[in-house]
Short mmCIF file of C-alpha atoms and ligand atoms in Angstrom, two decimals:
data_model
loop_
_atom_site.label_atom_id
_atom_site.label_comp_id
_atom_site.label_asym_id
_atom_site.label_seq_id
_atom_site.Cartn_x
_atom_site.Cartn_y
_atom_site.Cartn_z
CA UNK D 12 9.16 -5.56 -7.14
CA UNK D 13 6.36 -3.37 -5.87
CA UNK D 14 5.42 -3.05 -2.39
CA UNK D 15 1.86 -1.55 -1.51
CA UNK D 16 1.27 0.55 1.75
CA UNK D 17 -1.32 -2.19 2.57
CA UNK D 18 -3.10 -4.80 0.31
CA UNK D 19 -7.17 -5.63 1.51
CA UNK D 20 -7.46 -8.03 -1.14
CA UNK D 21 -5.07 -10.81 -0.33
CA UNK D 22 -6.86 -10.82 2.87
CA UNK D 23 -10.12 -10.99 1.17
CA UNK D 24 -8.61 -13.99 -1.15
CA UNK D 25 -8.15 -15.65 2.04
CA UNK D 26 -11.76 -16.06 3.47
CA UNK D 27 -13.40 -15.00 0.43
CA UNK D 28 -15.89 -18.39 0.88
CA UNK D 29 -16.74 -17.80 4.52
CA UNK D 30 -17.24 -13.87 4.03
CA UNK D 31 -19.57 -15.02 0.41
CA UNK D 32 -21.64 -17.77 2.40
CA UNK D 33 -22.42 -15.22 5.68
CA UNK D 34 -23.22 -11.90 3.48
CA UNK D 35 -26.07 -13.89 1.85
CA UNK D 36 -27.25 -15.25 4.64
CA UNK D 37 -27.55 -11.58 5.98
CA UNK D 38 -29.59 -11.01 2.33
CA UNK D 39 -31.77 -14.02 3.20
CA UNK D 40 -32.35 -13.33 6.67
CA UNK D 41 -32.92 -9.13 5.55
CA UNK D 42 -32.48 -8.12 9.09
CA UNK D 43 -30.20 -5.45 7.68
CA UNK D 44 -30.86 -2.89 11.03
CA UNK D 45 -29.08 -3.89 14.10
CA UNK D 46 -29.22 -7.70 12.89
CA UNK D 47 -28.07 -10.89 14.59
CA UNK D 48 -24.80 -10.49 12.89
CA UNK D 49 -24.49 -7.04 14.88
CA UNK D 50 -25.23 -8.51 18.15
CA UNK D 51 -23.05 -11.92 17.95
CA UNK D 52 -20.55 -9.62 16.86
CA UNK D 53 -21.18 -7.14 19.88
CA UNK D 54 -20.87 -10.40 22.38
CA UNK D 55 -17.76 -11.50 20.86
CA UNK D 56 -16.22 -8.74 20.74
CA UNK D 57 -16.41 -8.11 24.39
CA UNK D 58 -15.18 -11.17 24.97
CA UNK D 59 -12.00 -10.86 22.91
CA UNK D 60 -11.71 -7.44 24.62
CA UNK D 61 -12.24 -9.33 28.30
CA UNK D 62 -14.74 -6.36 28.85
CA UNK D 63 -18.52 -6.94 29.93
CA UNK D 64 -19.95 -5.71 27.01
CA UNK D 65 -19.46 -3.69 23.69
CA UNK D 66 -22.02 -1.70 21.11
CA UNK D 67 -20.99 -1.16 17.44
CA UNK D 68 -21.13 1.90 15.67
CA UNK D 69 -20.96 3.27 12.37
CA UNK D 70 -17.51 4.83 13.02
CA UNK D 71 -14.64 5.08 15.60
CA UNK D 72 -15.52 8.45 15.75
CA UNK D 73 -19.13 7.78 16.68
CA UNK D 74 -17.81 5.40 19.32
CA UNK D 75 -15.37 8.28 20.79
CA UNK D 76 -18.13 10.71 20.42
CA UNK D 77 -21.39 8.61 21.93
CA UNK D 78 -19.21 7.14 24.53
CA UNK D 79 -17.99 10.78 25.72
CA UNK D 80 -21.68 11.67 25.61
CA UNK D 81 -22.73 8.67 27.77
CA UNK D 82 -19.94 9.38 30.28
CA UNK D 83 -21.97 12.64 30.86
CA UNK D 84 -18.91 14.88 28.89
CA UNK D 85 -19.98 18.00 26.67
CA UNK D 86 -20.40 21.76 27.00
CA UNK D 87 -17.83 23.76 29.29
CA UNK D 88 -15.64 20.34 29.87
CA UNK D 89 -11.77 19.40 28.92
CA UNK D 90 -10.87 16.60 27.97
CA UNK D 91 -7.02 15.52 27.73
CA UNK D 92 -5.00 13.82 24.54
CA UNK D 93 -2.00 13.75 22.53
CA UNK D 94 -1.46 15.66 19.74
CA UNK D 95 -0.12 13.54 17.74
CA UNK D 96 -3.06 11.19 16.57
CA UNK D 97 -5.43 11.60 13.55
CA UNK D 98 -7.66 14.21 14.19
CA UNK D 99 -10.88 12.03 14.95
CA UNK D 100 -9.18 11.84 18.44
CA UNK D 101 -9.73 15.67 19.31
CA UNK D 102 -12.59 15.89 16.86
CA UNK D 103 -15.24 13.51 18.66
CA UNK D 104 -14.29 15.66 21.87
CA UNK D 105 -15.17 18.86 19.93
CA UNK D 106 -18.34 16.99 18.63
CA UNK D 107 -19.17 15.97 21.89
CA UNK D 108 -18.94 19.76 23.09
CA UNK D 109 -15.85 19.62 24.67
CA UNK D 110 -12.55 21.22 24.40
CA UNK D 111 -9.42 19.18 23.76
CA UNK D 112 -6.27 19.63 25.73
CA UNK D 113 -3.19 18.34 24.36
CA UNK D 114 -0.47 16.89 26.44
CA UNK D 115 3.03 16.14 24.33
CA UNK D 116 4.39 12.73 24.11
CA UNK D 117 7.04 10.58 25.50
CA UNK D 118 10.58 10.69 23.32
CA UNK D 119 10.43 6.04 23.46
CA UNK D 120 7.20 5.37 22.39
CA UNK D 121 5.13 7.68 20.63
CA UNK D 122 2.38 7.71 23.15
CA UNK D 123 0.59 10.71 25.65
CA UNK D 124 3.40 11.38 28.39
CA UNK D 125 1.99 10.41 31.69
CA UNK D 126 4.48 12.51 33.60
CA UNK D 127 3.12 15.62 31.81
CA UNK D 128 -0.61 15.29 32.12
CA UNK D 129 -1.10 16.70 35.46
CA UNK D 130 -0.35 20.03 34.98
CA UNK D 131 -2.75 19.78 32.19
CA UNK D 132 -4.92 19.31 34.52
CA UNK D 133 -7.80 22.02 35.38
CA UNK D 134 -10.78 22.85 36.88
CA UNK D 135 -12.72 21.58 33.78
CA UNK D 136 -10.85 18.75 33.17
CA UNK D 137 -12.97 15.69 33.19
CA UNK D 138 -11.44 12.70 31.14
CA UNK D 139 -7.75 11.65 29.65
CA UNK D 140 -8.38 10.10 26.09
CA UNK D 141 -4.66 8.10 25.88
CA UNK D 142 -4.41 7.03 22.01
CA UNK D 143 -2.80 3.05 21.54
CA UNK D 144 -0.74 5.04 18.70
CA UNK D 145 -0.01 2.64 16.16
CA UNK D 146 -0.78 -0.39 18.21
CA UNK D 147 0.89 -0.08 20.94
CA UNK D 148 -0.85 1.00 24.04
CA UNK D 149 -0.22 4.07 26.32
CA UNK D 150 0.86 3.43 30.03
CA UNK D 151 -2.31 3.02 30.95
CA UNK D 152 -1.24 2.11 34.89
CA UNK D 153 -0.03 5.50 35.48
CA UNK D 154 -2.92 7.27 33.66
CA UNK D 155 -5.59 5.36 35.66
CA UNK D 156 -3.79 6.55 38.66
CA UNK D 157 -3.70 10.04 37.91
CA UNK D 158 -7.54 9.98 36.51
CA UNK D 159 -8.64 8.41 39.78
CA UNK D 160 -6.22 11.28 42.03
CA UNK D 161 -8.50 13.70 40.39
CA UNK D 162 -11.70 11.86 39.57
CA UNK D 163 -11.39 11.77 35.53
CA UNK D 164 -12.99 9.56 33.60
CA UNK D 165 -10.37 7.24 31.04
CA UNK D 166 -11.12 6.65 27.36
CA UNK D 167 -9.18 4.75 25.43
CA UNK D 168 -8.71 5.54 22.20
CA UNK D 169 -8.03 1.89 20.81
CA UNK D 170 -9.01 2.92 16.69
CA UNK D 171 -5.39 1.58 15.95
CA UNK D 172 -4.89 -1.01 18.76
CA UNK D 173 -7.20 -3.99 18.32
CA UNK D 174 -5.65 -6.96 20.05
CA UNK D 175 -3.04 -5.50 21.87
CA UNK D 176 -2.41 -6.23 25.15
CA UNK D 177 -0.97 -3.94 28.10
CA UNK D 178 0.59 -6.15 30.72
CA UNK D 179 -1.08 -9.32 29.67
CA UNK D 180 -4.45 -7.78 29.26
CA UNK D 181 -6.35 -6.60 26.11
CA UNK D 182 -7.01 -2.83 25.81
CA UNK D 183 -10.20 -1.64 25.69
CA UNK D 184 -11.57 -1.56 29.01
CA UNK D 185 -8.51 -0.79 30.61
CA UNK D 186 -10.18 2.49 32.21
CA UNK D 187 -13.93 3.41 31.95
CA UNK D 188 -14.42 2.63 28.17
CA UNK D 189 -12.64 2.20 25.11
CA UNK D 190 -13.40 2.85 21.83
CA UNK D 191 -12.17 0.59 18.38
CA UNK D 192 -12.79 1.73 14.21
CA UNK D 193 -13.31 -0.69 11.72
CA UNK D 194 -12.15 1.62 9.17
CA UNK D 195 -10.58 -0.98 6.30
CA UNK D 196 -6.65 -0.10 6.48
CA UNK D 197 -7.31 -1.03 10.51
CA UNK D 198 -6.21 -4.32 12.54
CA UNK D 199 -9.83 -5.58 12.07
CA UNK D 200 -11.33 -4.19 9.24
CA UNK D 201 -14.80 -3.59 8.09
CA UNK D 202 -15.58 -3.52 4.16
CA UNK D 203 -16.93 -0.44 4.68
CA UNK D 204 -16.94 2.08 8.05
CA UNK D 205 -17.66 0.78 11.22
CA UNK D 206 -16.67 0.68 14.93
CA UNK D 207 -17.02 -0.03 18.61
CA UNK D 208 -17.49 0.87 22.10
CA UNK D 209 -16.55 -1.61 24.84
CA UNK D 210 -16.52 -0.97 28.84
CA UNK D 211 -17.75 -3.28 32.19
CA UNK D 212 -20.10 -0.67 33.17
CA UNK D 213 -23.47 -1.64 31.57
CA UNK D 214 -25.25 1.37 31.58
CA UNK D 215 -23.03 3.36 30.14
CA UNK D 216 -22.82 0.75 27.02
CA UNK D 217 -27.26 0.81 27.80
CA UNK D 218 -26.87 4.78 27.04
CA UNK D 219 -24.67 4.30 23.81
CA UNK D 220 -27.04 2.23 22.43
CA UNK D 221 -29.62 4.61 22.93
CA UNK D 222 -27.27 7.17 21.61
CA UNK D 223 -26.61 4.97 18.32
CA UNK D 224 -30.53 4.67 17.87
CA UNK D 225 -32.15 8.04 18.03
CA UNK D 226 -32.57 8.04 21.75
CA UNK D 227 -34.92 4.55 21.57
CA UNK D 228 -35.45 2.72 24.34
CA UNK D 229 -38.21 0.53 23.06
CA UNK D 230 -39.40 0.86 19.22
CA UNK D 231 -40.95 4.54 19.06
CA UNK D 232 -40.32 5.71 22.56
CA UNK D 233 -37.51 8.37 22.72
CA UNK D 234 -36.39 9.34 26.11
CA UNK D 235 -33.70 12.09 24.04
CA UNK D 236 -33.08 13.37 20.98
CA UNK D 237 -29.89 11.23 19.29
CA UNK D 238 -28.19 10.22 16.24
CA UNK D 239 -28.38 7.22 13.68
CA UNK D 240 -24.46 5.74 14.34
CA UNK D 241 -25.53 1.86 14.03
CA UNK D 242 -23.12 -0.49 12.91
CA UNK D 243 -24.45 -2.28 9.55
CA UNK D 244 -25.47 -6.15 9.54
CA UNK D 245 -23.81 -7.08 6.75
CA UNK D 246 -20.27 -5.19 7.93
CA UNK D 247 -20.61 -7.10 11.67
CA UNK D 248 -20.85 -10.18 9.60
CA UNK D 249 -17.86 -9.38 7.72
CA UNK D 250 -15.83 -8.37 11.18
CA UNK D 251 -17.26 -11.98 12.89
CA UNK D 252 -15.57 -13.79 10.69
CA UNK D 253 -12.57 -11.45 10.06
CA UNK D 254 -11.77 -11.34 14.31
CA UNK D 255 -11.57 -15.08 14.41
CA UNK D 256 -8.70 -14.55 12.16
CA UNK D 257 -7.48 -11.00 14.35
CA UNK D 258 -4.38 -13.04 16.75
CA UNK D 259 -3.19 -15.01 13.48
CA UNK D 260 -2.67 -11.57 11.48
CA UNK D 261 -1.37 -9.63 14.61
CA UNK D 262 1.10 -12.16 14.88
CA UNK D 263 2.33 -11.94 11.51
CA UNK D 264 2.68 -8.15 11.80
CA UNK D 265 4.50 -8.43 14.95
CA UNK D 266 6.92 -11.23 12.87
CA UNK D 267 7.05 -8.39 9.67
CA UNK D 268 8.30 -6.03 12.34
CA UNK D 269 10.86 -8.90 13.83
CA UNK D 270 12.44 -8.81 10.41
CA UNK D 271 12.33 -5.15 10.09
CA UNK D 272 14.27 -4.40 13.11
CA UNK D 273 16.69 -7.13 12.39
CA UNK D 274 17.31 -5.74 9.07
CA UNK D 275 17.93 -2.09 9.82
CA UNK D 276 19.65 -2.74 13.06
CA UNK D 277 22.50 -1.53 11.59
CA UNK D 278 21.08 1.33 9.24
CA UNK D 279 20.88 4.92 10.22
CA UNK D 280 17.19 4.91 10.57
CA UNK D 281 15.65 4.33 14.55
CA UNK D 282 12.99 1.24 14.69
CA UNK D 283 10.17 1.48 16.88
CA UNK D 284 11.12 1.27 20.36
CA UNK D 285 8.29 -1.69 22.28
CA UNK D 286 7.40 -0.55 26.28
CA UNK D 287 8.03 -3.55 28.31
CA UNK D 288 4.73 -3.46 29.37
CA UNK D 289 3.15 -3.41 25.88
CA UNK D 290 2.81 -6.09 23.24
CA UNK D 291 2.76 -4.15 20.07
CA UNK D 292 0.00 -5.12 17.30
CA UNK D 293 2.03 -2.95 14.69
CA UNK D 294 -1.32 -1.75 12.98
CA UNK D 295 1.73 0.98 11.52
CA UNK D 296 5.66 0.40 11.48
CA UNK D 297 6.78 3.98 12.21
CA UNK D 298 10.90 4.79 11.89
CA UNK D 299 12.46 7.81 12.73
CA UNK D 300 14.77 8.93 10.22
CA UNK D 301 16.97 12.43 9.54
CA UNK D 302 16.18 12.83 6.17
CA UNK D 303 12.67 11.64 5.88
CA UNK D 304 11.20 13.81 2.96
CA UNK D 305 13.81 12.51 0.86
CA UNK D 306 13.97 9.06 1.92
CA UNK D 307 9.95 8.98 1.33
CA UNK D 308 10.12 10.11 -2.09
CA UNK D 309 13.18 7.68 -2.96
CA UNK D 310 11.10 5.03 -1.37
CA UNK D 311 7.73 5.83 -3.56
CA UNK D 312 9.79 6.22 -6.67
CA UNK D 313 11.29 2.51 -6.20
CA UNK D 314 7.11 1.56 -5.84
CA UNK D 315 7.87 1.07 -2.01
CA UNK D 316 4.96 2.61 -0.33
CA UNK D 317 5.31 4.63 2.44
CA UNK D 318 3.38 7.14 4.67
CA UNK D 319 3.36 9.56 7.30
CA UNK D 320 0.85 9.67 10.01
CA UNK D 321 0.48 11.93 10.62
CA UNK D 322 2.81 14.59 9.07
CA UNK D 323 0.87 17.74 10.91
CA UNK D 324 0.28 17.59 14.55
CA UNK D 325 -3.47 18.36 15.63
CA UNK D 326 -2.52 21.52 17.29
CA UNK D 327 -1.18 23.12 14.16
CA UNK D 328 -4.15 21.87 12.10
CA UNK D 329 -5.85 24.94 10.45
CA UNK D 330 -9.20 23.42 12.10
CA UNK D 331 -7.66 24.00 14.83
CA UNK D 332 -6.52 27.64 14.62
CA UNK D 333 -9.32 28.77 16.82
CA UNK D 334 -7.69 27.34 19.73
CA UNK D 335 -4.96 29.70 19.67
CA UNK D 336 -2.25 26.82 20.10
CA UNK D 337 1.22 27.67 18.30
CA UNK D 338 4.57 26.42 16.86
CA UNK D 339 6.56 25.41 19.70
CA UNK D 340 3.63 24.13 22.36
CA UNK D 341 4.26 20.56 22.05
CA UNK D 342 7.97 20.21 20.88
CA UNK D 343 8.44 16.38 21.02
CA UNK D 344 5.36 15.52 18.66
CA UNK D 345 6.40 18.94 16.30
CA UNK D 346 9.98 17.29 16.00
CA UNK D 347 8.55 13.88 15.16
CA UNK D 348 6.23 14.93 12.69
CA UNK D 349 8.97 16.17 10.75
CA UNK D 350 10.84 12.21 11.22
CA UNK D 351 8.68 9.76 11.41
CA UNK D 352 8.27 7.41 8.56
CA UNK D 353 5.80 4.33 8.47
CA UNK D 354 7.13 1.80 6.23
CA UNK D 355 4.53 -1.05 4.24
CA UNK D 356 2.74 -3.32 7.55
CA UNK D 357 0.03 -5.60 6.90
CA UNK D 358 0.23 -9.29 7.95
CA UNK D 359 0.43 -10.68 4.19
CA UNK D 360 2.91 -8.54 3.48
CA UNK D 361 6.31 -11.18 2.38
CA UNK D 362 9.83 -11.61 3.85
CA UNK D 363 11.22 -10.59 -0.10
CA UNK D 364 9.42 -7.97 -0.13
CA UNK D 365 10.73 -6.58 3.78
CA UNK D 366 14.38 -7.69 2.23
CA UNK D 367 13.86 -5.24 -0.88
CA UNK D 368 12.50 -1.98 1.47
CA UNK D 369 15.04 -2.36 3.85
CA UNK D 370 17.98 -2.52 1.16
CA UNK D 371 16.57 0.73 -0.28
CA UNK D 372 16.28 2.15 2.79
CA UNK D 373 19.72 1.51 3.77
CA UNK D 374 21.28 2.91 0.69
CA UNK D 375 20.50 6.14 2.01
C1 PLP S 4 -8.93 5.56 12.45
C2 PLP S 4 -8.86 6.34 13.72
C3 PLP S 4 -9.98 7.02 14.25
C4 PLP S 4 -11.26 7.22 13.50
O1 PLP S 4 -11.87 6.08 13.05
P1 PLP S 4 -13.00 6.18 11.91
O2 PLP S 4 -13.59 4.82 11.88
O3 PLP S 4 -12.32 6.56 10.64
O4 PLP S 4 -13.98 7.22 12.34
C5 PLP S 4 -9.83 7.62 15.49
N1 PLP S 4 -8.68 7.59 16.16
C6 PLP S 4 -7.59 6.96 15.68
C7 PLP S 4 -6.34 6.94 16.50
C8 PLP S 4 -7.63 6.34 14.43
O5 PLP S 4 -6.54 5.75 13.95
#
């Protein structure tokens, strides 16, 4: 038995007639720029979100990036996150012009600490940039309250959190914006790159667009210089039919995570701990285990796929190094990155194939 990481083409098997019939339409129609596909997706992605309105991207990093830009964030600012994230999460802020400042993480859940983000807190500080890690979202409650104590703005970053839902409702526009990838591997998936910026305030969404479009406000009239980040037609037509599917496949991740706990409730391995606040899309299934290197390289040898995300905290990335952080400055995430384990998660994935990880993983 072999068990992939993830597996895009099952998933593709699945709607392969509906994706074939709405790509050539997009041929036939050739509005390949910022298309009708882009902005039915735009409108129904808000929607699903329950946030006034949404722009897509070419990347979640272009919607972390363009959104800190349209919040007014750049040169001589901080802006707060966890360490522990792929590095897209500090690296829009640095993009954007701004420093990142790492706060450590909770020991439960994986996500920014709340209780340690004020004293973070400076001067320059203008935003917190909580990370959904692995699709489960941050307190977001306590970070709104501390952002609006001290006047910060809140990003979400919601790249691995599609769907989820933080006391009943959706993340995304939770605080002042939040920001979504399309990146394949993700909850909602793109054939391709691609992402998205949703938020109730209008013109900030009005100045991403501009952002996405070389500064256009009509055709050929540029009120400032800006990028080309626009979200392909033929990817948003892709995504419009794939997030009618989104709540079906979350579901069966959250049922492939059921069976996981069940089955290693009784192994020497920790299953991911769910806030009772959060419901969990599982975009990863992340254990903590003692002996992780070699229970990774027993697991790939058996053609069980596992990974680690992410194996070397931001802080300690040598793109980093200029910050000056060290060893040491953000202990919880430095001892996790050294445990965690994320074990095969995608909705097809099968109950015989859950039974055969979890028997491996429990002879060690
Ligand atoms: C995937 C991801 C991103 C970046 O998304 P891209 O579409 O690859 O640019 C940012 N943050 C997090 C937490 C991610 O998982």
């Amino acid at each position: 038995m072999k068990v992939p990481f993830v597996d895009l083409r099952i998933q593709y098997e699945s709607i392969k007639e509906e994706v074939d019939v709405s790509l050539k339409k997009v041929m036939e129609n050739t509005d390949f720029i910022l298309g009708e596909e882009v902005q039915l997706l735009e409108k129904e992605y808000a929607r699903f979100c329950e946030a006034e309105c949404a722009v897509g991207v070419d990347s979640g990093i272009s919607a972390l990036e363009l959104t800190l830009r349209a919040l007014g964030i750049g040169e001589g600012d901080e802006v707060i996150t966890a360490p522990n994230s792929f590095i897209a999460t500090a690296s829009a802020i640095s993009f954007a012009g701004a420093v990142p400042v790492f706060v450590d993480i909770e020991p439960e859940y994986f996500n920014i600490d709340p209780g340690k983000i004020e004293a973070a807190i400076t001067p320059k500080t203008k935003a917190i940039m909580p990370v959904h890690l692995y699709g489960q979202p941050a307190d977001m409650d306590a970070i709104n309250e501390i952002a609006r104590k001290h006047g910060l703005k809140v990003i979400e970053d919601a790249c691995q959190a599609h769907g989820a839902r933080y006391k009943r409702r959706r993340v995304g526009a939770l605080g002042d914006a939040g920001c979504f990838s399309f990146y394949p591997g993700k909850n909602l998936g793109a054939y391709g790159d691609g992402g998205m910026m949703v938020a109730n305030d209008k013109a900030v969404v009005e100045k991403v667009k501009m952002l996405r479009n070389y500064g256009q406000k009509q055709k050929y009239n540029h009120i400032f210089l800006a990028f080309n980040r626009r979200l392909d037609t033929m990817q948003a037509a892709i995504l419009r039919i794939k997030l009618r599917h989104l709540d079906e496949w979350n579901r069966k991740r959250r049922a492939n995570a059921a069976l996981y706990d069940r089955l290693l409730k009784d192994s020497n391995v920790r299953t991911p701990a769910v806030a009772g606040y959060a419901e969990h899309v599982y975009h990863l299934y992340v254990i903590i285990t003692e002996n992780r290197d070699k229970l990774l390289e027993y697991l790939n040898a058996k053609s069980v796929f596992a990974g680690l995300h992410y194996p070397i905290p931001i802080h300690l990335q040598p793109a980093y190094s200029s910050l000056g952080y060290k060893k040491g400055d953000y202990p919880v995430t430095e001892e996790y990155s050294g445990k965690i384990l994320s074990l095969p998660m995608f909705p097809e994935l099968t109950e015989e194939q859950i039974h055969f990880a979890c028997e491996l993983i429990k002879e060690n």
